[in-house]
Amino acid sequence: MRQADDFAVLIAFALAFWCYAVHAGPAEEQREENLRRMARIQNATALAAPKAPSAAYAMQIALAVRKSIHLDTEIKGNPEAVVRIETASDGRILNHNLVQSSGVVEWDTSVLQAIVRTERLPLEPNEALPKVIVFHFRPNE
């Protein structure tokens, strides 16, 4: 009886292996094709994604706007106004909008007016000016 059990296990194992070989082949090929496709998409995305500006250049861009902020009233606390700016490749500011109000109308207005006064952001050799920049402005920073 022991030989019959061993033979049945061997047959079951062979049958399972055969089923795997028959059905796993196409699935494995599909899996490998999916991995190749994902790698192509990732490489294309990496090539198409613009390089982020260096920290020094990002600071230079922020300072270009910050120096144009004129505030006649004292602001209590350190409220944050978040502004989205769209730029042209030559640095011109094409559009801007307040994404998140600081809760202080005077501060929000001063920041938006500063962007209008700035008109153009500085360009730097070997640096990419992002098409869209999100600034976080606080009066005490």
mmCIF file of N, CA and C in Angstrom:
data_model
loop_
_atom_site.group_PDB
_atom_site.id
_atom_site.type_symbol
_atom_site.label_atom_id
_atom_site.label_comp_id
_atom_site.label_asym_id
_atom_site.label_seq_id
_atom_site.Cartn_x
_atom_site.Cartn_y
_atom_site.Cartn_z
ATOM 1 N N MET A 1 0.815 -1.184 0.000
ATOM 2 C CA MET A 1 0.000 0.000 0.000
ATOM 3 C C MET A 1 0.862 1.252 0.000
ATOM 4 N N ARG A 2 1.984 1.183 0.644
ATOM 5 C CA ARG A 2 2.892 2.330 0.728
ATOM 6 C C ARG A 2 3.336 2.753 -0.662
ATOM 7 N N GLN A 3 3.618 1.809 -1.555
ATOM 8 C CA GLN A 3 4.049 2.141 -2.908
ATOM 9 C C GLN A 3 2.933 2.835 -3.680
ATOM 10 N N ALA A 4 1.709 2.421 -3.469
ATOM 11 C CA ALA A 4 0.580 3.037 -4.161
ATOM 12 C C ALA A 4 0.414 4.493 -3.711
ATOM 13 N N ASP A 5 0.610 4.756 -2.408
ATOM 14 C CA ASP A 5 0.515 6.141 -1.911
ATOM 15 C C ASP A 5 1.627 6.996 -2.490
ATOM 16 N N ASP A 6 2.846 6.438 -2.508
ATOM 17 C CA ASP A 6 3.973 7.174 -3.072
ATOM 18 C C ASP A 6 3.755 7.462 -4.546
ATOM 19 N N PHE A 7 3.191 6.466 -5.272
ATOM 20 C CA PHE A 7 2.938 6.629 -6.686
ATOM 21 C C PHE A 7 1.857 7.693 -6.913
ATOM 22 N N ALA A 8 0.831 7.683 -6.077
ATOM 23 C CA ALA A 8 -0.245 8.671 -6.198
ATOM 24 C C ALA A 8 0.284 10.071 -5.935
ATOM 25 N N VAL A 9 1.164 10.216 -4.951
ATOM 26 C CA VAL A 9 1.769 11.519 -4.657
ATOM 27 C C VAL A 9 2.629 11.964 -5.829
ATOM 28 N N LEU A 10 3.386 11.037 -6.398
ATOM 29 C CA LEU A 10 4.248 11.354 -7.530
ATOM 30 C C LEU A 10 3.410 11.789 -8.725
ATOM 31 N N ILE A 11 2.314 11.075 -9.000
ATOM 32 C CA ILE A 11 1.428 11.438 -10.110
ATOM 33 C C ILE A 11 0.809 12.816 -9.853
ATOM 34 N N ALA A 12 0.348 13.052 -8.629
ATOM 35 C CA ALA A 12 -0.257 14.344 -8.296
ATOM 36 C C ALA A 12 0.754 15.467 -8.464
ATOM 37 N N PHE A 13 2.001 15.232 -8.035
ATOM 38 C CA PHE A 13 3.050 16.244 -8.176
ATOM 39 C C PHE A 13 3.337 16.501 -9.648
ATOM 40 N N ALA A 14 3.427 15.448 -10.447
ATOM 41 C CA ALA A 14 3.706 15.591 -11.870
ATOM 42 C C ALA A 14 2.569 16.343 -12.561
ATOM 43 N N LEU A 15 1.348 16.007 -12.200
ATOM 44 C CA LEU A 15 0.198 16.674 -12.792
ATOM 45 C C LEU A 15 0.180 18.160 -12.422
ATOM 46 N N ALA A 16 0.467 18.470 -11.158
ATOM 47 C CA ALA A 16 0.511 19.863 -10.709
ATOM 48 C C ALA A 16 1.612 20.631 -11.436
ATOM 49 N N PHE A 17 2.774 20.007 -11.589
ATOM 50 C CA PHE A 17 3.896 20.655 -12.281
ATOM 51 C C PHE A 17 3.526 20.906 -13.742
ATOM 52 N N TRP A 18 2.891 19.908 -14.380
ATOM 53 C CA TRP A 18 2.494 20.056 -15.773
ATOM 54 C C TRP A 18 1.482 21.192 -15.931
ATOM 55 N N CYS A 19 0.501 21.254 -15.023
ATOM 56 C CA CYS A 19 -0.494 22.330 -15.069
ATOM 57 C C CYS A 19 0.167 23.685 -14.899
ATOM 58 N N TYR A 20 1.123 23.767 -13.995
ATOM 59 C CA TYR A 20 1.842 25.024 -13.778
ATOM 60 C C TYR A 20 2.614 25.407 -15.029
ATOM 61 N N ALA A 21 3.297 24.435 -15.631
ATOM 62 C CA ALA A 21 4.112 24.707 -16.814
ATOM 63 C C ALA A 21 3.242 25.163 -17.976
ATOM 64 N N VAL A 22 2.097 24.533 -18.146
ATOM 65 C CA VAL A 22 1.212 24.890 -19.252
ATOM 66 C C VAL A 22 0.595 26.268 -19.036
ATOM 67 N N HIS A 23 0.145 26.535 -17.814
ATOM 68 C CA HIS A 23 -0.571 27.782 -17.549
ATOM 69 C C HIS A 23 0.331 28.929 -17.112
ATOM 70 N N ALA A 24 1.479 28.638 -16.528
ATOM 71 C CA ALA A 24 2.343 29.712 -16.030
ATOM 72 C C ALA A 24 3.137 30.347 -17.152
ATOM 73 N N GLY A 25 3.372 29.619 -18.234
ATOM 74 C CA GLY A 25 4.158 30.167 -19.336
ATOM 75 C C GLY A 25 3.587 31.484 -19.834
ATOM 76 N N PRO A 26 2.336 31.510 -20.311
ATOM 77 C CA PRO A 26 1.760 32.766 -20.780
ATOM 78 C C PRO A 26 1.667 33.825 -19.682
ATOM 79 N N ALA A 27 1.334 33.401 -18.468
ATOM 80 C CA ALA A 27 1.231 34.365 -17.365
ATOM 81 C C ALA A 27 2.597 34.973 -17.063
ATOM 82 N N GLU A 28 3.629 34.157 -17.090
ATOM 83 C CA GLU A 28 4.978 34.663 -16.818
ATOM 84 C C GLU A 28 5.422 35.610 -17.930
ATOM 85 N N GLU A 29 5.104 35.257 -19.165
ATOM 86 C CA GLU A 29 5.432 36.144 -20.288
ATOM 87 C C GLU A 29 4.686 37.466 -20.154
ATOM 88 N N GLN A 30 3.423 37.401 -19.762
ATOM 89 C CA GLN A 30 2.627 38.612 -19.572
ATOM 90 C C GLN A 30 3.196 39.461 -18.441
ATOM 91 N N ARG A 31 3.611 38.810 -17.371
ATOM 92 C CA ARG A 31 4.211 39.514 -16.233
ATOM 93 C C ARG A 31 5.480 40.235 -16.667
ATOM 94 N N GLU A 32 6.336 39.534 -17.432
ATOM 95 C CA GLU A 32 7.583 40.154 -17.893
ATOM 96 C C GLU A 32 7.298 41.313 -18.843
ATOM 97 N N GLU A 33 6.306 41.165 -19.711
ATOM 98 C CA GLU A 33 5.926 42.260 -20.611
ATOM 99 C C GLU A 33 5.405 43.457 -19.818
ATOM 100 N N ASN A 34 4.610 43.189 -18.785
ATOM 101 C CA ASN A 34 4.116 44.277 -17.931
ATOM 102 C C ASN A 34 5.270 44.994 -17.241
ATOM 103 N N LEU A 35 6.258 44.250 -16.765
ATOM 104 C CA LEU A 35 7.426 44.869 -16.119
ATOM 105 C C LEU A 35 8.205 45.719 -17.116
ATOM 106 N N ARG A 36 8.381 45.213 -18.343
ATOM 107 C CA ARG A 36 9.074 46.001 -19.370
ATOM 108 C C ARG A 36 8.299 47.275 -19.693
ATOM 109 N N ARG A 37 6.973 47.166 -19.799
ATOM 110 C CA ARG A 37 6.143 48.329 -20.086
ATOM 111 C C ARG A 37 6.247 49.356 -18.956
ATOM 112 N N MET A 38 6.197 48.889 -17.713
ATOM 113 C CA MET A 38 6.312 49.813 -16.575
ATOM 114 C C MET A 38 7.678 50.496 -16.574
ATOM 115 N N ALA A 39 8.731 49.766 -16.923
ATOM 116 C CA ALA A 39 10.071 50.365 -16.975
ATOM 117 C C ALA A 39 10.139 51.434 -18.059
ATOM 118 N N ARG A 40 9.514 51.178 -19.226
ATOM 119 C CA ARG A 40 9.503 52.186 -20.300
ATOM 120 C C ARG A 40 8.752 53.441 -19.865
ATOM 121 N N ILE A 41 7.618 53.251 -19.193
ATOM 122 C CA ILE A 41 6.833 54.397 -18.722
ATOM 123 C C ILE A 41 7.626 55.191 -17.693
ATOM 124 N N GLN A 42 8.290 54.480 -16.780
ATOM 125 C CA GLN A 42 9.076 55.158 -15.745
ATOM 126 C C GLN A 42 10.221 55.942 -16.373
ATOM 127 N N ASN A 43 10.900 55.357 -17.360
ATOM 128 C CA ASN A 43 11.999 56.061 -18.019
ATOM 129 C C ASN A 43 11.498 57.278 -18.787
ATOM 130 N N ALA A 44 10.371 57.134 -19.482
ATOM 131 C CA ALA A 44 9.814 58.268 -20.222
ATOM 132 C C ALA A 44 9.397 59.383 -19.271
ATOM 133 N N THR A 45 8.818 59.022 -18.140
ATOM 134 C CA THR A 45 8.401 60.017 -17.158
ATOM 135 C C THR A 45 9.612 60.736 -16.579
ATOM 136 N N ALA A 46 10.666 59.994 -16.302
ATOM 137 C CA ALA A 46 11.872 60.606 -15.741
ATOM 138 C C ALA A 46 12.503 61.576 -16.729
ATOM 139 N N LEU A 47 12.472 61.234 -18.018
ATOM 140 C CA LEU A 47 13.045 62.122 -19.027
ATOM 141 C C LEU A 47 12.182 63.360 -19.235
ATOM 142 N N ALA A 48 10.868 63.192 -19.138
ATOM 143 C CA ALA A 48 9.961 64.308 -19.389
ATOM 144 C C ALA A 48 9.827 65.242 -18.197
ATOM 145 N N ALA A 49 10.080 64.730 -16.999
ATOM 146 C CA ALA A 49 9.907 65.543 -15.790
ATOM 147 C C ALA A 49 10.985 66.616 -15.723
ATOM 148 N N PRO A 50 10.584 67.859 -15.498
ATOM 149 C CA PRO A 50 11.578 68.909 -15.395
ATOM 150 C C PRO A 50 12.398 68.772 -14.113
ATOM 151 N N LYS A 51 13.648 69.178 -14.218
ATOM 152 C CA LYS A 51 14.524 69.125 -13.062
ATOM 153 C C LYS A 51 14.126 70.239 -12.092
ATOM 154 N N ALA A 52 14.049 69.903 -10.832
ATOM 155 C CA ALA A 52 13.705 70.900 -9.819
ATOM 156 C C ALA A 52 14.880 71.864 -9.652
ATOM 157 N N PRO A 53 14.595 73.121 -9.387
ATOM 158 C CA PRO A 53 15.691 74.074 -9.198
ATOM 159 C C PRO A 53 16.463 73.760 -7.924
ATOM 160 N N SER A 54 17.710 74.162 -7.911
ATOM 161 C CA SER A 54 18.529 73.960 -6.713
ATOM 162 C C SER A 54 17.970 74.818 -5.581
ATOM 163 N N ALA A 55 18.384 74.511 -4.373
ATOM 164 C CA ALA A 55 17.891 75.256 -3.207
ATOM 165 C C ALA A 55 18.287 76.730 -3.305
ATOM 166 N N ALA A 56 19.490 76.995 -3.789
ATOM 167 C CA ALA A 56 19.947 78.380 -3.907
ATOM 168 C C ALA A 56 19.107 79.149 -4.929
ATOM 169 N N TYR A 57 18.799 78.491 -6.043
ATOM 170 C CA TYR A 57 17.991 79.158 -7.068
ATOM 171 C C TYR A 57 16.552 79.341 -6.588
ATOM 172 N N ALA A 58 16.009 78.354 -5.897
ATOM 173 C CA ALA A 58 14.659 78.477 -5.342
ATOM 174 C C ALA A 58 14.591 79.658 -4.374
ATOM 175 N N MET A 59 15.631 79.831 -3.578
ATOM 176 C CA MET A 59 15.690 80.967 -2.639
ATOM 177 C C MET A 59 15.766 82.285 -3.405
ATOM 178 N N GLN A 60 16.524 82.307 -4.488
ATOM 179 C CA GLN A 60 16.641 83.520 -5.306
ATOM 180 C C GLN A 60 15.283 83.887 -5.910
ATOM 181 N N ILE A 61 14.537 82.888 -6.361
ATOM 182 C CA ILE A 61 13.207 83.131 -6.922
ATOM 183 C C ILE A 61 12.280 83.703 -5.849
ATOM 184 N N ALA A 62 12.287 83.084 -4.666
ATOM 185 C CA ALA A 62 11.425 83.551 -3.573
ATOM 186 C C ALA A 62 11.788 84.977 -3.147
ATOM 187 N N LEU A 63 13.085 85.275 -3.102
ATOM 188 C CA LEU A 63 13.522 86.619 -2.705
ATOM 189 C C LEU A 63 13.103 87.674 -3.725
ATOM 190 N N ALA A 64 13.016 87.287 -4.998
ATOM 191 C CA ALA A 64 12.592 88.234 -6.031
ATOM 192 C C ALA A 64 11.194 88.749 -5.735
ATOM 193 N N VAL A 65 10.328 87.883 -5.231
ATOM 194 C CA VAL A 65 8.962 88.306 -4.882
ATOM 195 C C VAL A 65 8.958 88.971 -3.519
ATOM 196 N N ARG A 66 9.648 88.365 -2.561
ATOM 197 C CA ARG A 66 9.622 88.853 -1.180
ATOM 198 C C ARG A 66 10.091 90.307 -1.071
ATOM 199 N N LYS A 67 11.077 90.704 -1.877
ATOM 200 C CA LYS A 67 11.570 92.088 -1.778
ATOM 201 C C LYS A 67 10.546 93.100 -2.281
ATOM 202 N N SER A 68 9.537 92.624 -2.994
ATOM 203 C CA SER A 68 8.487 93.515 -3.492
ATOM 204 C C SER A 68 7.295 93.626 -2.547
ATOM 205 N N ILE A 69 7.343 92.918 -1.420
ATOM 206 C CA ILE A 69 6.233 92.990 -0.463
ATOM 207 C C ILE A 69 6.347 94.277 0.343
ATOM 208 N N HIS A 70 5.295 95.078 0.297
ATOM 209 C CA HIS A 70 5.236 96.321 1.073
ATOM 210 C C HIS A 70 4.028 96.211 1.999
ATOM 211 N N LEU A 71 4.291 96.276 3.289
ATOM 212 C CA LEU A 71 3.218 96.105 4.263
ATOM 213 C C LEU A 71 3.251 97.282 5.237
ATOM 214 N N ASP A 72 2.140 98.000 5.298
ATOM 215 C CA ASP A 72 2.065 99.183 6.160
ATOM 216 C C ASP A 72 1.568 98.861 7.558
ATOM 217 N N THR A 73 0.917 97.742 7.729
ATOM 218 C CA THR A 73 0.383 97.390 9.041
ATOM 219 C C THR A 73 1.182 96.241 9.633
ATOM 220 N N GLU A 74 1.151 96.156 10.949
ATOM 221 C CA GLU A 74 1.840 95.063 11.622
ATOM 222 C C GLU A 74 0.919 93.851 11.655
ATOM 223 N N ILE A 75 1.477 92.709 11.328
ATOM 224 C CA ILE A 75 0.704 91.461 11.307
ATOM 225 C C ILE A 75 1.014 90.697 12.591
ATOM 226 N N LYS A 76 -0.020 90.280 13.284
ATOM 227 C CA LYS A 76 0.169 89.488 14.503
ATOM 228 C C LYS A 76 0.391 88.031 14.120
ATOM 229 N N GLY A 77 1.304 87.408 14.799
ATOM 230 C CA GLY A 77 1.617 86.007 14.512
ATOM 231 C C GLY A 77 2.449 85.882 13.249
ATOM 232 N N ASN A 78 2.391 84.721 12.637
ATOM 233 C CA ASN A 78 3.160 84.461 11.428
ATOM 234 C C ASN A 78 2.270 83.690 10.432
ATOM 235 N N PRO A 79 1.178 84.332 9.974
ATOM 236 C CA PRO A 79 0.246 83.619 9.095
ATOM 237 C C PRO A 79 0.894 83.297 7.745
ATOM 238 N N GLU A 80 0.418 82.238 7.129
ATOM 239 C CA GLU A 80 1.006 81.777 5.873
ATOM 240 C C GLU A 80 0.009 81.918 4.726
ATOM 241 N N ALA A 81 0.432 82.610 3.679
ATOM 242 C CA ALA A 81 -0.349 82.710 2.445
ATOM 243 C C ALA A 81 0.330 81.810 1.418
ATOM 244 N N VAL A 82 -0.450 80.958 0.774
ATOM 245 C CA VAL A 82 0.093 80.049 -0.239
ATOM 246 C C VAL A 82 -0.390 80.534 -1.603
ATOM 247 N N VAL A 83 0.572 80.773 -2.507
ATOM 248 C CA VAL A 83 0.270 81.333 -3.812
ATOM 249 C C VAL A 83 0.852 80.433 -4.901
ATOM 250 N N ARG A 84 0.067 80.227 -5.952
ATOM 251 C CA ARG A 84 0.507 79.441 -7.112
ATOM 252 C C ARG A 84 0.818 80.420 -8.233
ATOM 253 N N ILE A 85 2.025 80.291 -8.808
ATOM 254 C CA ILE A 85 2.449 81.197 -9.876
ATOM 255 C C ILE A 85 2.800 80.370 -11.106
ATOM 256 N N GLU A 86 2.270 80.790 -12.255
ATOM 257 C CA GLU A 86 2.617 80.169 -13.537
ATOM 258 C C GLU A 86 3.585 81.104 -14.249
ATOM 259 N N THR A 87 4.652 80.521 -14.817
ATOM 260 C CA THR A 87 5.680 81.342 -15.450
ATOM 261 C C THR A 87 5.896 80.930 -16.909
ATOM 262 N N ALA A 88 6.415 81.870 -17.677
ATOM 263 C CA ALA A 88 6.854 81.602 -19.045
ATOM 264 C C ALA A 88 8.324 81.196 -18.991
ATOM 265 N N SER A 89 8.822 80.671 -20.089
ATOM 266 C CA SER A 89 10.216 80.210 -20.106
ATOM 267 C C SER A 89 11.206 81.361 -19.946
ATOM 268 N N ASP A 90 10.777 82.592 -20.243
ATOM 269 C CA ASP A 90 11.674 83.745 -20.073
ATOM 270 C C ASP A 90 11.568 84.372 -18.686
ATOM 271 N N GLY A 91 10.778 83.746 -17.782
ATOM 272 C CA GLY A 91 10.679 84.229 -16.413
ATOM 273 C C GLY A 91 9.472 85.119 -16.136
ATOM 274 N N ARG A 92 8.748 85.528 -17.207
ATOM 275 C CA ARG A 92 7.575 86.370 -16.990
ATOM 276 C C ARG A 92 6.527 85.616 -16.174
ATOM 277 N N ILE A 93 5.884 86.326 -15.271
ATOM 278 C CA ILE A 93 4.800 85.745 -14.491
ATOM 279 C C ILE A 93 3.531 85.871 -15.332
ATOM 280 N N LEU A 94 2.973 84.742 -15.711
ATOM 281 C CA LEU A 94 1.790 84.726 -16.575
ATOM 282 C C LEU A 94 0.497 84.797 -15.785
ATOM 283 N N ASN A 95 0.480 84.114 -14.649
ATOM 284 C CA ASN A 95 -0.746 84.025 -13.869
ATOM 285 C C ASN A 95 -0.378 83.736 -12.421
ATOM 286 N N HIS A 96 -1.224 84.141 -11.519
ATOM 287 C CA HIS A 96 -1.022 83.822 -10.108
ATOM 288 C C HIS A 96 -2.370 83.795 -9.406
ATOM 289 N N ASN A 97 -2.470 82.972 -8.389
ATOM 290 C CA ASN A 97 -3.695 82.950 -7.593
ATOM 291 C C ASN A 97 -3.390 82.486 -6.174
ATOM 292 N N LEU A 98 -4.217 82.941 -5.277
ATOM 293 C CA LEU A 98 -4.096 82.588 -3.869
ATOM 294 C C LEU A 98 -4.685 81.194 -3.681
ATOM 295 N N VAL A 99 -3.846 80.252 -3.302
ATOM 296 C CA VAL A 99 -4.280 78.871 -3.099
ATOM 297 C C VAL A 99 -4.872 78.707 -1.706
ATOM 298 N N GLN A 100 -4.210 79.342 -0.738
ATOM 299 C CA GLN A 100 -4.682 79.256 0.649
ATOM 300 C C GLN A 100 -4.464 80.605 1.317
ATOM 301 N N SER A 101 -5.524 81.163 1.828
ATOM 302 C CA SER A 101 -5.444 82.453 2.506
ATOM 303 C C SER A 101 -4.751 82.295 3.857
ATOM 304 N N SER A 102 -4.068 83.334 4.246
ATOM 305 C CA SER A 102 -3.434 83.339 5.564
ATOM 306 C C SER A 102 -4.451 83.639 6.655
ATOM 307 N N GLY A 103 -5.593 84.137 6.242
ATOM 308 C CA GLY A 103 -6.606 84.556 7.211
ATOM 309 C C GLY A 103 -6.470 86.029 7.552
ATOM 310 N N VAL A 104 -5.434 86.670 7.019
ATOM 311 C CA VAL A 104 -5.201 88.097 7.246
ATOM 312 C C VAL A 104 -5.238 88.771 5.876
ATOM 313 N N VAL A 105 -6.292 89.502 5.624
ATOM 314 C CA VAL A 105 -6.518 90.100 4.308
ATOM 315 C C VAL A 105 -5.348 90.992 3.892
ATOM 316 N N GLU A 106 -4.818 91.773 4.825
ATOM 317 C CA GLU A 106 -3.720 92.685 4.501
ATOM 318 C C GLU A 106 -2.490 91.917 4.012
ATOM 319 N N TRP A 107 -2.194 90.798 4.662
ATOM 320 C CA TRP A 107 -1.021 90.012 4.268
ATOM 321 C C TRP A 107 -1.252 89.380 2.892
ATOM 322 N N ASP A 108 -2.411 88.782 2.696
ATOM 323 C CA ASP A 108 -2.722 88.168 1.407
ATOM 324 C C ASP A 108 -2.621 89.195 0.282
ATOM 325 N N THR A 109 -3.193 90.362 0.500
ATOM 326 C CA THR A 109 -3.176 91.423 -0.507
ATOM 327 C C THR A 109 -1.751 91.881 -0.799
ATOM 328 N N SER A 110 -0.939 92.029 0.240
ATOM 329 C CA SER A 110 0.446 92.464 0.055
ATOM 330 C C SER A 110 1.237 91.457 -0.773
ATOM 331 N N VAL A 111 1.022 90.182 -0.507
ATOM 332 C CA VAL A 111 1.730 89.136 -1.252
ATOM 333 C C VAL A 111 1.305 89.153 -2.720
ATOM 334 N N LEU A 112 0.010 89.226 -2.975
ATOM 335 C CA LEU A 112 -0.479 89.226 -4.356
ATOM 336 C C LEU A 112 0.003 90.467 -5.119
ATOM 337 N N GLN A 113 0.009 91.618 -4.457
ATOM 338 C CA GLN A 113 0.507 92.837 -5.099
ATOM 339 C C GLN A 113 2.010 92.735 -5.382
ATOM 340 N N ALA A 114 2.744 92.092 -4.499
ATOM 341 C CA ALA A 114 4.182 91.913 -4.706
ATOM 342 C C ALA A 114 4.451 91.065 -5.954
ATOM 343 N N ILE A 115 3.632 90.072 -6.170
ATOM 344 C CA ILE A 115 3.797 89.228 -7.361
ATOM 345 C C ILE A 115 3.540 90.049 -8.622
ATOM 346 N N VAL A 116 2.518 90.874 -8.593
ATOM 347 C CA VAL A 116 2.223 91.738 -9.741
ATOM 348 C C VAL A 116 3.391 92.697 -9.990
ATOM 349 N N ARG A 117 3.949 93.285 -8.933
ATOM 350 C CA ARG A 117 5.075 94.203 -9.074
ATOM 351 C C ARG A 117 6.332 93.504 -9.586
ATOM 352 N N THR A 118 6.505 92.252 -9.234
ATOM 353 C CA THR A 118 7.709 91.523 -9.630
ATOM 354 C C THR A 118 7.758 91.324 -11.145
ATOM 355 N N GLU A 119 6.655 91.000 -11.762
ATOM 356 C CA GLU A 119 6.495 90.819 -13.204
ATOM 357 C C GLU A 119 7.319 89.680 -13.802
ATOM 358 N N ARG A 120 8.579 89.569 -13.418
ATOM 359 C CA ARG A 120 9.470 88.577 -14.028
ATOM 360 C C ARG A 120 10.363 87.969 -12.952
ATOM 361 N N LEU A 121 10.482 86.649 -12.976
ATOM 362 C CA LEU A 121 11.357 85.961 -12.026
ATOM 363 C C LEU A 121 12.750 85.821 -12.632
ATOM 364 N N PRO A 122 13.778 85.802 -11.802
ATOM 365 C CA PRO A 122 15.138 85.722 -12.324
ATOM 366 C C PRO A 122 15.403 84.376 -13.000
ATOM 367 N N LEU A 123 16.239 84.434 -14.037
ATOM 368 C CA LEU A 123 16.685 83.215 -14.709
ATOM 369 C C LEU A 123 18.134 82.968 -14.321
ATOM 370 N N GLU A 124 18.504 81.741 -14.298
ATOM 371 C CA GLU A 124 19.842 81.347 -13.875
ATOM 372 C C GLU A 124 20.374 80.334 -14.892
ATOM 373 N N PRO A 125 21.616 80.498 -15.367
ATOM 374 C CA PRO A 125 22.167 79.505 -16.293
ATOM 375 C C PRO A 125 22.170 78.119 -15.646
ATOM 376 N N ASN A 126 21.904 77.124 -16.431
ATOM 377 C CA ASN A 126 21.902 75.722 -15.982
ATOM 378 C C ASN A 126 20.840 75.418 -14.928
ATOM 379 N N GLU A 127 19.860 76.276 -14.789
ATOM 380 C CA GLU A 127 18.754 76.031 -13.866
ATOM 381 C C GLU A 127 17.450 76.088 -14.642
ATOM 382 N N ALA A 128 16.536 75.217 -14.291
ATOM 383 C CA ALA A 128 15.237 75.195 -14.955
ATOM 384 C C ALA A 128 14.232 75.965 -14.113
ATOM 385 N N LEU A 129 13.616 76.974 -14.726
ATOM 386 C CA LEU A 129 12.551 77.704 -14.041
ATOM 387 C C LEU A 129 11.284 76.876 -14.184
ATOM 388 N N PRO A 130 10.718 76.424 -13.076
ATOM 389 C CA PRO A 130 9.497 75.619 -13.172
ATOM 390 C C PRO A 130 8.362 76.417 -13.803
ATOM 391 N N LYS A 131 7.495 75.747 -14.529
ATOM 392 C CA LYS A 131 6.340 76.405 -15.147
ATOM 393 C C LYS A 131 5.315 76.810 -14.092
ATOM 394 N N VAL A 132 5.239 76.028 -13.022
ATOM 395 C CA VAL A 132 4.322 76.336 -11.922
ATOM 396 C C VAL A 132 5.127 76.285 -10.624
ATOM 397 N N ILE A 133 4.994 77.332 -9.839
ATOM 398 C CA ILE A 133 5.689 77.412 -8.560
ATOM 399 C C ILE A 133 4.652 77.697 -7.482
ATOM 400 N N VAL A 134 4.747 77.000 -6.375
ATOM 401 C CA VAL A 134 3.868 77.255 -5.237
ATOM 402 C C VAL A 134 4.732 77.869 -4.139
ATOM 403 N N PHE A 135 4.400 79.092 -3.759
ATOM 404 C CA PHE A 135 5.137 79.806 -2.725
ATOM 405 C C PHE A 135 4.336 79.792 -1.423
ATOM 406 N N HIS A 136 5.068 79.716 -0.319
ATOM 407 C CA HIS A 136 4.476 79.835 1.016
ATOM 408 C C HIS A 136 5.102 81.090 1.640
ATOM 409 N N PHE A 137 4.316 82.119 1.789
ATOM 410 C CA PHE A 137 4.817 83.386 2.310
ATOM 411 C C PHE A 137 4.351 83.592 3.747
ATOM 412 N N ARG A 138 5.306 83.924 4.606
ATOM 413 C CA ARG A 138 5.019 84.289 6.005
ATOM 414 C C ARG A 138 5.742 85.599 6.288
ATOM 415 N N PRO A 139 5.115 86.492 7.025
ATOM 416 C CA PRO A 139 5.729 87.805 7.240
ATOM 417 C C PRO A 139 7.014 87.761 8.065
ATOM 418 N N ASN A 140 7.179 86.765 8.925
ATOM 419 C CA ASN A 140 8.351 86.719 9.801
ATOM 420 C C ASN A 140 9.414 85.740 9.313
ATOM 421 N N GLU A 141 9.403 85.446 8.052
ATOM 422 C CA GLU A 141 10.436 84.533 7.519
ATOM 423 C C GLU A 141 11.137 85.159 6.352
#
